[in-house]
GROMACS .gro file of C-alpha atoms in nm:
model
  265
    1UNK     CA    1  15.465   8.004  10.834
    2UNK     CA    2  15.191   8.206  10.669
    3UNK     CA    3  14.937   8.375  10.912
    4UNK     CA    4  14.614   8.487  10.818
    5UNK     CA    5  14.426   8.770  10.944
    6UNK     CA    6  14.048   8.664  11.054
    7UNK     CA    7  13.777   8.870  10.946
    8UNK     CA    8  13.578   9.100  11.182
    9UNK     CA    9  13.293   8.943  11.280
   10UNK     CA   10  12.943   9.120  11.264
   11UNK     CA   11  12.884   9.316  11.574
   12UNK     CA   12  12.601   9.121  11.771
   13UNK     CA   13  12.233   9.275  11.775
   14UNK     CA   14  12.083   9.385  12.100
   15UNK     CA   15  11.895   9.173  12.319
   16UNK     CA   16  11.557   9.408  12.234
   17UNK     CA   17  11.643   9.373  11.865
   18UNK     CA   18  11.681   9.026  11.881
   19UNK     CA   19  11.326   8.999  12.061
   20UNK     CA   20  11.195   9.234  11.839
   21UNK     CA   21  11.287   9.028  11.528
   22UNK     CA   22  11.209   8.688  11.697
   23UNK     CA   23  10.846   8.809  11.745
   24UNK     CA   24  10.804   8.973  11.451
   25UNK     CA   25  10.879   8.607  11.280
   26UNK     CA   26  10.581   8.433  11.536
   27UNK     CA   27  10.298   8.706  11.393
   28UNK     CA   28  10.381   8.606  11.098
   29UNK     CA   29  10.358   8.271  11.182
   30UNK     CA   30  10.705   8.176  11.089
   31UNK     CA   31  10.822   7.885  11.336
   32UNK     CA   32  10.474   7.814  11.418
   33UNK     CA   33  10.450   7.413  11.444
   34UNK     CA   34  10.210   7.327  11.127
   35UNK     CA   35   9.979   7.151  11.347
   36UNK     CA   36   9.900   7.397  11.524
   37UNK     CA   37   9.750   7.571  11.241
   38UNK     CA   38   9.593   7.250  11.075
   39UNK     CA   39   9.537   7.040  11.392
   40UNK     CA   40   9.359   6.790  11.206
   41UNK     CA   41   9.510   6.668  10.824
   42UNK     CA   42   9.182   6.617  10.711
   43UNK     CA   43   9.116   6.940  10.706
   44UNK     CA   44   9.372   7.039  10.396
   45UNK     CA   45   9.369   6.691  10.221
   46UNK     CA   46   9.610   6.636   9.934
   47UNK     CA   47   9.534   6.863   9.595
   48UNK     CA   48   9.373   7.094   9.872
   49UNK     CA   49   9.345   7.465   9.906
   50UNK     CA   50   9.203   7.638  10.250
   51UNK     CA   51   9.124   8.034  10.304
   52UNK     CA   52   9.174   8.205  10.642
   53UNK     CA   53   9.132   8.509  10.836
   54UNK     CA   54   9.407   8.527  11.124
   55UNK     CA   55   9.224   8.580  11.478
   56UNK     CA   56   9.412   8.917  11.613
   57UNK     CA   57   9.324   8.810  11.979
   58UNK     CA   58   9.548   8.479  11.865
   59UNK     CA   59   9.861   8.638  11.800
   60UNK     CA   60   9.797   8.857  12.111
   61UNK     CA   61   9.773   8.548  12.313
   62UNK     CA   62  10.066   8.414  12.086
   63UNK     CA   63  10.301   8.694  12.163
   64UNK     CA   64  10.156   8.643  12.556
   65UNK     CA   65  10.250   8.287  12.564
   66UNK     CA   66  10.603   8.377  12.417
   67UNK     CA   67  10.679   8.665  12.692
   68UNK     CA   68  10.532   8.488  12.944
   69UNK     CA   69  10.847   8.273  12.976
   70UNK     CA   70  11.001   8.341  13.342
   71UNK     CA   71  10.664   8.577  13.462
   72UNK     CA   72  10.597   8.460  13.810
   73UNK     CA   73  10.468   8.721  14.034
   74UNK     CA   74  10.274   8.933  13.997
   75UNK     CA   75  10.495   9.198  13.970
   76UNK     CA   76  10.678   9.036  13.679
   77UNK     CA   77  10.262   9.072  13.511
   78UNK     CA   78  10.234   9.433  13.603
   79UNK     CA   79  10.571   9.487  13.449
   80UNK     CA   80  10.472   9.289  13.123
   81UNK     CA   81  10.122   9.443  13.125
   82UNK     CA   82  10.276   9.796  13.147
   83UNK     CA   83  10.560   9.746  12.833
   84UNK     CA   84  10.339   9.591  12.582
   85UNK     CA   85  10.218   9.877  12.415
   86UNK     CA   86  10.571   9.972  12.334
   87UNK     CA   87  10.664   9.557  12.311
   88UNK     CA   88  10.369   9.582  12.033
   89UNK     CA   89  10.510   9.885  11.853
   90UNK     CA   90  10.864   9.779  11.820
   91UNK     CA   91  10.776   9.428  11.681
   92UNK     CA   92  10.524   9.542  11.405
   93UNK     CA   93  10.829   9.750  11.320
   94UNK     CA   94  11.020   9.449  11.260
   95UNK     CA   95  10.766   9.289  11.131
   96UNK     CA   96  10.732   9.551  10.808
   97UNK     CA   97  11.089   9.486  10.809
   98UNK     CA   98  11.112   9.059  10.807
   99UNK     CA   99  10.816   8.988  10.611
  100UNK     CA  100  10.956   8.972  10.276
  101UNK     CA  101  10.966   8.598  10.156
  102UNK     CA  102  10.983   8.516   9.796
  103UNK     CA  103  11.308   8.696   9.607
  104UNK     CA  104  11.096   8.957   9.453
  105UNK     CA  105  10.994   9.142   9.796
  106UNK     CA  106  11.316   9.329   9.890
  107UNK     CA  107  11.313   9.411  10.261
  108UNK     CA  108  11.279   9.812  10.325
  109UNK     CA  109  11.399   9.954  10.668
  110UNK     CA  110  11.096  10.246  10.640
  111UNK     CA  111  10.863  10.000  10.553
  112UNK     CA  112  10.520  10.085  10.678
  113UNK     CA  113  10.353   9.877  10.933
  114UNK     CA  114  10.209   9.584  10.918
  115UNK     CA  115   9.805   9.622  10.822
  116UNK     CA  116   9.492   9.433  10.995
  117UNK     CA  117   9.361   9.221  10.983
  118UNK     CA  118   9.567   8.933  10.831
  119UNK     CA  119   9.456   8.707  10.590
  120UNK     CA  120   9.578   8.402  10.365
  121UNK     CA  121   9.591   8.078  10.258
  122UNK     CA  122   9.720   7.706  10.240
  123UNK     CA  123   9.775   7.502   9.949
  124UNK     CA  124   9.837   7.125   9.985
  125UNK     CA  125   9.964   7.012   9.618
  126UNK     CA  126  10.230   6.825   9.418
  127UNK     CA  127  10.279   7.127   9.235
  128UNK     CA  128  10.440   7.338   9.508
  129UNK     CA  129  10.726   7.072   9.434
  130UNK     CA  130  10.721   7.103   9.104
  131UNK     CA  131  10.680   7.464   9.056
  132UNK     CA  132  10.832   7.616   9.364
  133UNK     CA  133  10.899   7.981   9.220
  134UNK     CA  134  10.511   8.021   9.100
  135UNK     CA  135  10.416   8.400   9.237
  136UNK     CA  136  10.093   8.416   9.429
  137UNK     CA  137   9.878   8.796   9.406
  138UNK     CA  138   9.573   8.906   9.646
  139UNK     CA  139   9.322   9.138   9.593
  140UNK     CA  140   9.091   9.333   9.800
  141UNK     CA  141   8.806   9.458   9.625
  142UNK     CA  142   9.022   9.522   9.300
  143UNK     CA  143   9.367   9.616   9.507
  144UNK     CA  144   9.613   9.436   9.469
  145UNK     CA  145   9.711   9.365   9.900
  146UNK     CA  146  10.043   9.366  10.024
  147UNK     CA  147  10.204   8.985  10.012
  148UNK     CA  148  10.382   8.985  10.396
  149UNK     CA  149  10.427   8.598  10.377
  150UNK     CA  150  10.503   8.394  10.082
  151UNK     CA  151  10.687   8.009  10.191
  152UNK     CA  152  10.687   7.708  10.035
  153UNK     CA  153  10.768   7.418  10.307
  154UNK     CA  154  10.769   7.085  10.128
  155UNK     CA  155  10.402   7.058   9.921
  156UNK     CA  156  10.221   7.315  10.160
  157UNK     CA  157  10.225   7.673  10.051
  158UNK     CA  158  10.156   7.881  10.306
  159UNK     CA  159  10.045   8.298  10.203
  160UNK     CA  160   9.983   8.584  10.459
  161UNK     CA  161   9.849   8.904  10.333
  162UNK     CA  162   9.755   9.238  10.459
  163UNK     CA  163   9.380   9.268  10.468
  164UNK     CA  164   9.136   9.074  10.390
  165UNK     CA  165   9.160   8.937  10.062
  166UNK     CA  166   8.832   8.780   9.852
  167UNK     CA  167   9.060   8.718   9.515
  168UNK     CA  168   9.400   8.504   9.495
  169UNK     CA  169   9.565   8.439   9.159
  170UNK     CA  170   9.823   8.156   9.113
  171UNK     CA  171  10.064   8.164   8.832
  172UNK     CA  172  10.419   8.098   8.701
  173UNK     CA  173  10.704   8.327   8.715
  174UNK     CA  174  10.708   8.559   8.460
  175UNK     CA  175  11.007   8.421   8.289
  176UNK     CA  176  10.786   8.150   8.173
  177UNK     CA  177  10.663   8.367   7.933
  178UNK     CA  178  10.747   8.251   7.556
  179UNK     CA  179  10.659   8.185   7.212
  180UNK     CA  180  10.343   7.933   7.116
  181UNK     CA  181  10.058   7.822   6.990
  182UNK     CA  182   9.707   7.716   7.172
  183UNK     CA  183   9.742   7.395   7.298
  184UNK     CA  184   9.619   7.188   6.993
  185UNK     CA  185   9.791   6.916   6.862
  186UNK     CA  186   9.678   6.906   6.483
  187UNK     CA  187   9.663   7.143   6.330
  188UNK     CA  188   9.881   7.405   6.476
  189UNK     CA  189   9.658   7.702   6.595
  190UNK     CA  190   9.755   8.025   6.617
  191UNK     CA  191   9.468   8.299   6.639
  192UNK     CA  192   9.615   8.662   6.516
  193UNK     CA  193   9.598   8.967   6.798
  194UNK     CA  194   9.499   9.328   6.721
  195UNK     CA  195   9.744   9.617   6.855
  196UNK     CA  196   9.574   9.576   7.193
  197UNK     CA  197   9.648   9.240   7.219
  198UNK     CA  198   9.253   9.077   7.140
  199UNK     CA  199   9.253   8.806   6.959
  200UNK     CA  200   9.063   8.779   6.621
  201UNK     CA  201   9.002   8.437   6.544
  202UNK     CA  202   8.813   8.539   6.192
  203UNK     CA  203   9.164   8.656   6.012
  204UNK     CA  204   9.263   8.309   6.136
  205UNK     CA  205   8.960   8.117   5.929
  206UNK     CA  206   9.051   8.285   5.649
  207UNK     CA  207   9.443   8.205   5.632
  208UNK     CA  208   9.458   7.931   5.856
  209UNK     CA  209   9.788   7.844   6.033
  210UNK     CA  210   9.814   7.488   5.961
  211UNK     CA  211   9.911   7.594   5.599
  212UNK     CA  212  10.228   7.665   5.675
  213UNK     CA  213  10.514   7.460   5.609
  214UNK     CA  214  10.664   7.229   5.828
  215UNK     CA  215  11.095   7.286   5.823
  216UNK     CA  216  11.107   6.946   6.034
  217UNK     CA  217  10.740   6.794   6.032
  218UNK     CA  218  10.845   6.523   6.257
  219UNK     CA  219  11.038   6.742   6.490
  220UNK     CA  220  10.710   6.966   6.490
  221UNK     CA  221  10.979   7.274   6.386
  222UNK     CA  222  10.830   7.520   6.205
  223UNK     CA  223  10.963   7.716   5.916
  224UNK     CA  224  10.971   8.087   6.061
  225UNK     CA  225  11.021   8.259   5.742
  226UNK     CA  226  10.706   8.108   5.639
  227UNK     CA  227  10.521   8.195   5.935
  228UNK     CA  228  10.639   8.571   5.924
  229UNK     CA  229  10.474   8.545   5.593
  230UNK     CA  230  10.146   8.443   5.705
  231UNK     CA  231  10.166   8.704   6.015
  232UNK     CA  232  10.278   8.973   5.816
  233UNK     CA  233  10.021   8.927   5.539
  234UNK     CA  234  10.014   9.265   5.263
  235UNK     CA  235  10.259   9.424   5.552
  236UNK     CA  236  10.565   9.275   5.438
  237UNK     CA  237  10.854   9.405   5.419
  238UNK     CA  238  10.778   9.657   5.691
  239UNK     CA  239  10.691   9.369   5.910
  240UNK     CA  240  10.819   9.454   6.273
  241UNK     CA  241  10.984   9.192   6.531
  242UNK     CA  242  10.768   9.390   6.813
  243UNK     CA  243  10.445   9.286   6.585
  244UNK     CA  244  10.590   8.946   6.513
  245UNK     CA  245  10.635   8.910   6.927
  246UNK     CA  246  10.304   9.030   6.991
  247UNK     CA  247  10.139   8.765   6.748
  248UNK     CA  248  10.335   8.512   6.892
  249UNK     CA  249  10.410   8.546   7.256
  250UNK     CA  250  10.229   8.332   7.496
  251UNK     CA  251  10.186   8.431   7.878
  252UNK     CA  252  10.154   8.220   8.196
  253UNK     CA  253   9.874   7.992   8.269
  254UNK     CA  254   9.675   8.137   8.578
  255UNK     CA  255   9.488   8.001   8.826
  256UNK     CA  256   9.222   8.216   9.004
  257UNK     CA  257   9.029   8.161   9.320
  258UNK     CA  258   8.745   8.422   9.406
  259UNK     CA  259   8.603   8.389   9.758
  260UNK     CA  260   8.245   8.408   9.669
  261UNK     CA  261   8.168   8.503  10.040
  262UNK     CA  262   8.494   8.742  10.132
  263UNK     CA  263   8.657   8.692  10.509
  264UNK     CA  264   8.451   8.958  10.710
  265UNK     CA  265   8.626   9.185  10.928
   0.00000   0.00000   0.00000
């Protein structure tokens, strides 16, 4: 008979650790029910995107509400009343710790508190669904803010940031990022880029794209030899790939939202 020796099992955290963890997930509004932040649907219809400032005295009374479980007498509110300064210190250290969210935010045991005020945003669309890796960046007056809630949960997108943000930019992963042309369907556009990237669309009038030739015209497949040519121009043969990439790479779509009248403290 063969026996098998069980692993050890992770020692178990302590109770305060526990705590501290379990309310550092309510202030950032993890296990929150959703209608309690959108009590009414109509408020974030479908295809629907809503900016927020979170109320500091509503987490307070949120925290209350959650330690308030078994307070009786008054003695239990004097004792309650007399930890929560240190109650409030331990959990925003577990909140620097918990609030990474998307795969890209790598939890840090020295991270550095968690800033006020909060701010953020819902998105109600189809293409939370259909994109569910797209990477979300706020700014405050030009800096980028610290992301300390990133979730998709079904087609609501739900963002928390440190500060109070007045830009938000909405885009695909960067893997996305390939080769291509504007999106024309005849003829094939392509307008050449300087070494810093511009484009110049007059080198394009000139020596228009669409001259090249097809390898597959059906299959829209493009002979590359061809189109090196035409990028290359009087450079050939000290064409580079790195100048080839640069002519042809094609970056993520973005979408941008600027809060024309920013969140006041």
């Amino acid at each position: 008979m063969l026996h098998t020796q069980n692993a050890e099992a992770p020692e178990p955290s302590a109770p305060e650790t526990v705590i501290a963890q379990w309310l550092a997930n309510l202030l950032l509004l993890k296990d929150v029910p959703v209608h309690y932040l959108i009590p009414d649907e109509r408020m974030l219809p479908n295809e629907s995107i809503r900016f927020f400032q979170v109320d500091e005295s509503w987490l307070e009374s949120l925290r209350d509400g959650a330690l308030s479980i078994g307070r009786v007498t008054a003695t239990d509110l004097s004792h309650d009343v007399a930890f929560m300064p240190l109650v409030a210190a331990t959990t925003e250290r577990a909140t620097a710790v918990a609030r990474p969210q998307t795969r890209r935010l790598v939890a840090a045991r020295n991270a550095a508190p968690m800033l006020k005020p909060l701010s953020g945003f819902l998105l109600r669309s189809q293409a939370i669904s259909q994109w569910p890796n797209m990477e979300v960046e706020g700014r405050a007056k030009g800096a980028r803010a610290v992301t300390l809630r990133q979730q998709n949960i079904g087609t609501l997108l739900i963002c928390l940031f440190a500060g109070v943000v007045d830009t938000v930019e909405i885009f695909q992963p960067s893997e996305a990022v390939h080769f291509g042309f504007l999106p024309e369907d005849s003829p094939v556009a392509k307008k050449r880029r300087s070494q810093n990237g511009k484009e110049n669309g007059k080198e394009l009038e000139e020596n228009p794209l669409d001259k090249i030739r097809w390898r597959n015209e059906q299959t829209r497949v493009l002979d590359i030899g061809e189109l090196v040519k035409w990028m290359a121009g009087a450079e050939l043969p000290h064409y580079r790939s790195d100048q080839f990439a640069l002519q042809m790479v094609t970056g993520v779509d973005r979408v941008v939202f600027t809060i024309e009248t920013p969140l006041t403290n």
